[in-house]
PDB file of C-alpha atoms in Angstrom:
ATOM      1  CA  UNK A   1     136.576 270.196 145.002  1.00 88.00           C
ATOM      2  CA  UNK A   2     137.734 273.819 145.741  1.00 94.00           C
ATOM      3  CA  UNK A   3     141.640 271.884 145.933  1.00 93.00           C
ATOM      4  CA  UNK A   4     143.861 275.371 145.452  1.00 94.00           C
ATOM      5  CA  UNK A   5     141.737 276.650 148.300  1.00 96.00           C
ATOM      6  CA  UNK A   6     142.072 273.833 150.407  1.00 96.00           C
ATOM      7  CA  UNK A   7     146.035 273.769 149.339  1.00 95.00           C
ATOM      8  CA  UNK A   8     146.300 277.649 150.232  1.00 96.00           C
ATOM      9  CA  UNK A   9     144.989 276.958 154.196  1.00 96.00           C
ATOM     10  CA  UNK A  10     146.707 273.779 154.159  1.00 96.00           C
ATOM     11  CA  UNK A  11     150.138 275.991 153.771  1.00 95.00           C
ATOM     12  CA  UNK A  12     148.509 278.880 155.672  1.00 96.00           C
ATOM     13  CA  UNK A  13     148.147 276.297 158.817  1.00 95.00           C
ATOM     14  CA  UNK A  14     151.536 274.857 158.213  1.00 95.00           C
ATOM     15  CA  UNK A  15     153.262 278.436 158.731  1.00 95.00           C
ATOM     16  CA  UNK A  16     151.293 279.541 161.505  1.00 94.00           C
ATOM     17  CA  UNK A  17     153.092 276.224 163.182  1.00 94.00           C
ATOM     18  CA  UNK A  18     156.063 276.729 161.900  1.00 95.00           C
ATOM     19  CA  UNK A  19     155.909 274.017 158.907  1.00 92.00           C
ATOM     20  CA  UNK A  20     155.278 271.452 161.410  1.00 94.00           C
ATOM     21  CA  UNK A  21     153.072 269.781 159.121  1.00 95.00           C
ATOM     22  CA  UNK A  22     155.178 269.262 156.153  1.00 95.00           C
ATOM     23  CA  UNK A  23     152.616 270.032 153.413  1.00 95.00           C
ATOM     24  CA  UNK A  24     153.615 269.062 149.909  1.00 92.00           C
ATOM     25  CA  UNK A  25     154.892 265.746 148.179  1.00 90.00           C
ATOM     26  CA  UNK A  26     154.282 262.763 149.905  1.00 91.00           C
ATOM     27  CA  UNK A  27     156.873 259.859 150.252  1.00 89.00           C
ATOM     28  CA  UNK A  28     157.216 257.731 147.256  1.00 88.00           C
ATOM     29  CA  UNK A  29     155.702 254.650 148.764  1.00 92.00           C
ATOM     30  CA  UNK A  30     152.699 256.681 149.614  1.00 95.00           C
ATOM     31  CA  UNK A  31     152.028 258.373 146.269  1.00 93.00           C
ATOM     32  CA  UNK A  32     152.604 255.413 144.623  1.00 95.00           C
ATOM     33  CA  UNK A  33     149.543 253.342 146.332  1.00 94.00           C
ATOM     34  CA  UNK A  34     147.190 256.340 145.862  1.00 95.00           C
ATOM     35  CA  UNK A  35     147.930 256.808 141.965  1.00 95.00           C
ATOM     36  CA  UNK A  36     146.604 253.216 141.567  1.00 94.00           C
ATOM     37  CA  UNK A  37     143.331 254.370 144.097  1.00 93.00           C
ATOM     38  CA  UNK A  38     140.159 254.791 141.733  1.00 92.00           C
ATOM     39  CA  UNK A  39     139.445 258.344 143.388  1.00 94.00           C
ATOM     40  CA  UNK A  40     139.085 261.572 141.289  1.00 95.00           C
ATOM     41  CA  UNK A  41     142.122 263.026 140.178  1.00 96.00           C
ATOM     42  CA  UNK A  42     141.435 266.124 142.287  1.00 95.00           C
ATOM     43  CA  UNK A  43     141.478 264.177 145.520  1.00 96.00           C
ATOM     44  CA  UNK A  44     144.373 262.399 144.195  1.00 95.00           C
ATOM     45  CA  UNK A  45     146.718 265.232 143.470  1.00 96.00           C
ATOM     46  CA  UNK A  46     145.785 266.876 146.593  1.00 97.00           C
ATOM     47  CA  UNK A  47     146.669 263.960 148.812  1.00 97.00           C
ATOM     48  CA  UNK A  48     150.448 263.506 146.755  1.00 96.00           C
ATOM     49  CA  UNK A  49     151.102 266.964 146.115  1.00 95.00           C
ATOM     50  CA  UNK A  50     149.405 269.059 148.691  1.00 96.00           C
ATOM     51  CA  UNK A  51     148.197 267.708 152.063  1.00 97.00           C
ATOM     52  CA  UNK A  52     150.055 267.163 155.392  1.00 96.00           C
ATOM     53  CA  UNK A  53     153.195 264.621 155.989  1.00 95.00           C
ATOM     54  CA  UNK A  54     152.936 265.146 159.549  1.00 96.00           C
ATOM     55  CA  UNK A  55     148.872 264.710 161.278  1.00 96.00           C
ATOM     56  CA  UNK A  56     147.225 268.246 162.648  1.00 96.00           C
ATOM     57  CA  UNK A  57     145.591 268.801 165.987  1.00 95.00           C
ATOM     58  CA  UNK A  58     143.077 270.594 165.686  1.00 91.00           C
ATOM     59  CA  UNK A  59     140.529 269.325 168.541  1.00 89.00           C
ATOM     60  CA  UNK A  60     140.229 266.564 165.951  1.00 95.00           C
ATOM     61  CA  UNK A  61     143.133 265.023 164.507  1.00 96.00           C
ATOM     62  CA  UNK A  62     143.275 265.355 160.564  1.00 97.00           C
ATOM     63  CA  UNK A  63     145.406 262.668 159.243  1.00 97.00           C
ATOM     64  CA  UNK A  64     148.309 262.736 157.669  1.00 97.00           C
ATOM     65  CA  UNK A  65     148.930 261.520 153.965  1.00 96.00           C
ATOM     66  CA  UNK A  66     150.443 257.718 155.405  1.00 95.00           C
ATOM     67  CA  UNK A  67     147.790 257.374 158.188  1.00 96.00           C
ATOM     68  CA  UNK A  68     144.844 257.590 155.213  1.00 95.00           C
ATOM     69  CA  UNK A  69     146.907 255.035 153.712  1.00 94.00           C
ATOM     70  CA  UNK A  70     147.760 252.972 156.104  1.00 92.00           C
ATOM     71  CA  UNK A  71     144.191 253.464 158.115  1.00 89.00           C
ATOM     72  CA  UNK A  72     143.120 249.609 158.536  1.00 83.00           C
ATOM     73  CA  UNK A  73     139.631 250.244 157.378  1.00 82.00           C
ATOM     74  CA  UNK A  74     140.389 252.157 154.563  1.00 83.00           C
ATOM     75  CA  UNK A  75     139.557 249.467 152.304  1.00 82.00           C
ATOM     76  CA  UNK A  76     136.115 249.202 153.906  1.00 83.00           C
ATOM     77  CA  UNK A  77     135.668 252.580 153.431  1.00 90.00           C
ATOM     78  CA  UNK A  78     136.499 252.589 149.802  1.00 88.00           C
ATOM     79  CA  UNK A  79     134.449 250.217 149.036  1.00 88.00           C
ATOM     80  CA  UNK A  80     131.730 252.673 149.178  1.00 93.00           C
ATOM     81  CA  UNK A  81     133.683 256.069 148.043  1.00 95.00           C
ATOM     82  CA  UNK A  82     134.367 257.465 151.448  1.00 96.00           C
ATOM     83  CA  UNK A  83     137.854 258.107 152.869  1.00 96.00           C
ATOM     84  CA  UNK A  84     138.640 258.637 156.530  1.00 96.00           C
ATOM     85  CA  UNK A  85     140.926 261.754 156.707  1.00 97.00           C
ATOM     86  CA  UNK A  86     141.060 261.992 160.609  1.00 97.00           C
ATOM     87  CA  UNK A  87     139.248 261.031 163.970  1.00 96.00           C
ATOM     88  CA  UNK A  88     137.912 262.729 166.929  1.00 96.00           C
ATOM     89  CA  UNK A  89     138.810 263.008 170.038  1.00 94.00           C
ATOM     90  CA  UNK A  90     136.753 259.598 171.082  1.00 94.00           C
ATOM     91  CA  UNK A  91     138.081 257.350 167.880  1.00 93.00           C
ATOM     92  CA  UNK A  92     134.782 258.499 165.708  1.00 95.00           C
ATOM     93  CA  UNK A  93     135.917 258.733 161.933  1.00 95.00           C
ATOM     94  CA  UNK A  94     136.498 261.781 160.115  1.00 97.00           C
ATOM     95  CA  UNK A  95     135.487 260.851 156.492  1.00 97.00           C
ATOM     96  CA  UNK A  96     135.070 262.651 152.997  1.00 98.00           C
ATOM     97  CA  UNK A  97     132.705 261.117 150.079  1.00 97.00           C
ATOM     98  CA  UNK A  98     134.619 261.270 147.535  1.00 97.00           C
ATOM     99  CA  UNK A  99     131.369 260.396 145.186  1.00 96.00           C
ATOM    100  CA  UNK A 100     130.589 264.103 145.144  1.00 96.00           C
ATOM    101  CA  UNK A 101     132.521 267.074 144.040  1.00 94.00           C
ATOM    102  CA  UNK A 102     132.821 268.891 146.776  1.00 96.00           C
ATOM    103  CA  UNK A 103     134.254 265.953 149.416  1.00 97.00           C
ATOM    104  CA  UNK A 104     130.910 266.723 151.984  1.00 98.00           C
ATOM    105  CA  UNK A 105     132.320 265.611 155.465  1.00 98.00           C
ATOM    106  CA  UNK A 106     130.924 262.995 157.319  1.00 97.00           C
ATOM    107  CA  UNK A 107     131.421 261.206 160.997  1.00 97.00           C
ATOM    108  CA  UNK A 108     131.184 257.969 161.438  1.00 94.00           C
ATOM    109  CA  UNK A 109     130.187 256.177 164.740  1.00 93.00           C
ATOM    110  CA  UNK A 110     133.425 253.897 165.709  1.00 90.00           C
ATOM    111  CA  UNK A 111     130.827 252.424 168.428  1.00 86.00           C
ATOM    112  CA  UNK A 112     128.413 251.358 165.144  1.00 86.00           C
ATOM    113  CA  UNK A 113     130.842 250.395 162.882  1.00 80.00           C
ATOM    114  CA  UNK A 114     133.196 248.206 164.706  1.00 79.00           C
ATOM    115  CA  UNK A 115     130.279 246.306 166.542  1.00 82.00           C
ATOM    116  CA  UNK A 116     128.492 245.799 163.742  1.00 78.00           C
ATOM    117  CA  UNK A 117     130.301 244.024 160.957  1.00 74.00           C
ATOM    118  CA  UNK A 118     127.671 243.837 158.436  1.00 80.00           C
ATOM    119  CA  UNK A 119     126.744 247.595 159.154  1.00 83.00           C
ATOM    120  CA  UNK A 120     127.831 249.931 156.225  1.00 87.00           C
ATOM    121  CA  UNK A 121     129.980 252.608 156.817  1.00 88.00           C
ATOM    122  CA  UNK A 122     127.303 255.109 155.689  1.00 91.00           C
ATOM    123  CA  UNK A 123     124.463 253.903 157.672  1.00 91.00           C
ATOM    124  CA  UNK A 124     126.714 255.211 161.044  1.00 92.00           C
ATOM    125  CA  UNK A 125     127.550 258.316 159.515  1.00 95.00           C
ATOM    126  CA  UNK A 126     125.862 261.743 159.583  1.00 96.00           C
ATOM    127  CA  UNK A 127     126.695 264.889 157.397  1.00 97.00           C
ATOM    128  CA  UNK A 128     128.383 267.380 158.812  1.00 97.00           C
ATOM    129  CA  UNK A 129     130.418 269.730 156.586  1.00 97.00           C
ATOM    130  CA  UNK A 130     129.124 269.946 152.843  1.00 96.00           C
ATOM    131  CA  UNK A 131     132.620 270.133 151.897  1.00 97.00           C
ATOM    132  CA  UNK A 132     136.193 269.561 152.881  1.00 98.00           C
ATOM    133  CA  UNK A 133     137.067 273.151 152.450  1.00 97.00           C
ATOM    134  CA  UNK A 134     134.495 274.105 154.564  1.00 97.00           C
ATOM    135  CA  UNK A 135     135.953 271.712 157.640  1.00 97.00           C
ATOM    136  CA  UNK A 136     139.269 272.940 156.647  1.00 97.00           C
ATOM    137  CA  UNK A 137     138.499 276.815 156.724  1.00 97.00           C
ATOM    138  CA  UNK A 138     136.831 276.385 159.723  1.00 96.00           C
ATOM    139  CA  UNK A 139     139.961 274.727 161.427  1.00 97.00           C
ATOM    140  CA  UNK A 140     142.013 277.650 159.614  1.00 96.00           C
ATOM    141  CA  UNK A 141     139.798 279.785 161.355  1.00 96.00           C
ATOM    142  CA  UNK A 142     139.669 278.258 164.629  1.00 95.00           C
ATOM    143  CA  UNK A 143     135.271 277.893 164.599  1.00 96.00           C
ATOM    144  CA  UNK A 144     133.382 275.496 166.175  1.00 95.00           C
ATOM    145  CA  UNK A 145     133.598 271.667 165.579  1.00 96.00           C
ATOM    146  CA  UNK A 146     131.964 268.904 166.704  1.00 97.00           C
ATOM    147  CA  UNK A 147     133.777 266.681 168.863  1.00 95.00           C
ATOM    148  CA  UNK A 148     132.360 263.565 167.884  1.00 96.00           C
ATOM    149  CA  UNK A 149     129.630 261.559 166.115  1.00 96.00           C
ATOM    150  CA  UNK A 150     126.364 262.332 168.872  1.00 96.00           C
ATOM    151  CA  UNK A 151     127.676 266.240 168.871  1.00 96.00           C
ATOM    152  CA  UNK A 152     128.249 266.423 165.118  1.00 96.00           C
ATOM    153  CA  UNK A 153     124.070 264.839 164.548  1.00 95.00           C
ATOM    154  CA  UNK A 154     122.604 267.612 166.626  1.00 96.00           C
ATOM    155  CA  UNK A 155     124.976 270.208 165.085  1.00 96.00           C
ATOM    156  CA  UNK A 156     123.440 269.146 161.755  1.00 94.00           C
ATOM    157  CA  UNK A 157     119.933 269.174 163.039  1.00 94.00           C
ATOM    158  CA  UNK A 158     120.503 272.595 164.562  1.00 95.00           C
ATOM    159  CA  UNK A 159     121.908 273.914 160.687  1.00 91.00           C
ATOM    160  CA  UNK A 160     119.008 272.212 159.291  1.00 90.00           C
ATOM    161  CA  UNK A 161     116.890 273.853 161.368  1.00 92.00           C
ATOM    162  CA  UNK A 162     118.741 277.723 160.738  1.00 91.00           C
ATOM    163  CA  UNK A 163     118.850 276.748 156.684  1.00 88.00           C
ATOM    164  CA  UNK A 164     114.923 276.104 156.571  1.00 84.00           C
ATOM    165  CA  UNK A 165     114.348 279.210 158.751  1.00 77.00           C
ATOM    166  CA  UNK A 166     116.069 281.228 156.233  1.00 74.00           C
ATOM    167  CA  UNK A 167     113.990 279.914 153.521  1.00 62.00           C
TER     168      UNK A 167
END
């Protein structure tokens, strides 16, 4: 995980609104419960030491360090090494795997999962980032997003598409 990179935008976004956000150390309670998460230290240390206090808007709503806590199906999520770091605008999950390096970025259908209570959180999810500094940088950098889970599966058919045309 590029973490110093995502760090630097992290601050970057929190000046351009005024340190809104509140990047840096987390509250005690907080760091505590994620120093006894199984994650990679990388994702760790970024989450105590370097991500928002206070949740950002940007056309999706990245969470802040105590709504990943708190989220109420973060322990279904964990269960298979994903983490949801924000939702969009229609309750669709914003989630990282944490399995890889790089934290690829993934939405996840709310529709699928809550309806479904056997379903896994991966089967409802599609790819859309192949890293969390990519979603960030693109935020920093006000580009396109998808808005939601449908949006974000046709976004990654249509980069599919581009990547094997550039083959």
């Amino acid at each position: 995980m590029r973490s110093e990179l995502i760090c630097d935008i992290n601050h970057h976004l929190d000046s351009m609104l005024d340190g809104a956000l509140k990047v840096g150390n987390c509250p005690g309670k907080f760091n505590d419960v994620i120093e006894k998460w199984e994650i990679p230290m990388s994702l760790k240390r970024l989450l105590q030491w370097k991500w928002f206090n206070v949740p950002l808007d940007a056309g999706l709503s990245i969470y802040s360090v105590e709504q990943i806590v708190e989220s109420e199906d973060e322990p279904r999520f964990r269960a298979q090494q994903l983490m949801q770091i924000g939702s969009c605008i229609n309750g669709d999950m914003v989630c990282i795997d944490y399995s890889q390096e790089e934290c690829p970025v993934y939405f996840t259908s709310h529709d699928t999962l809550w309806e479904e209570e056997n379903v896994s959180a991966r089967d409802c999810s599609v790819l859309i980032f192949d890293s969390l500094s990519e979603l960030m940088l693109r935020i920093a950098e006000s580009k396109y997003i998808p808005t939601d889970y449908y949006s974000g599966s046709e976004y990654r058919e249509l980069r599919n598409e581009m990547d094997d045309g550039n083959s």
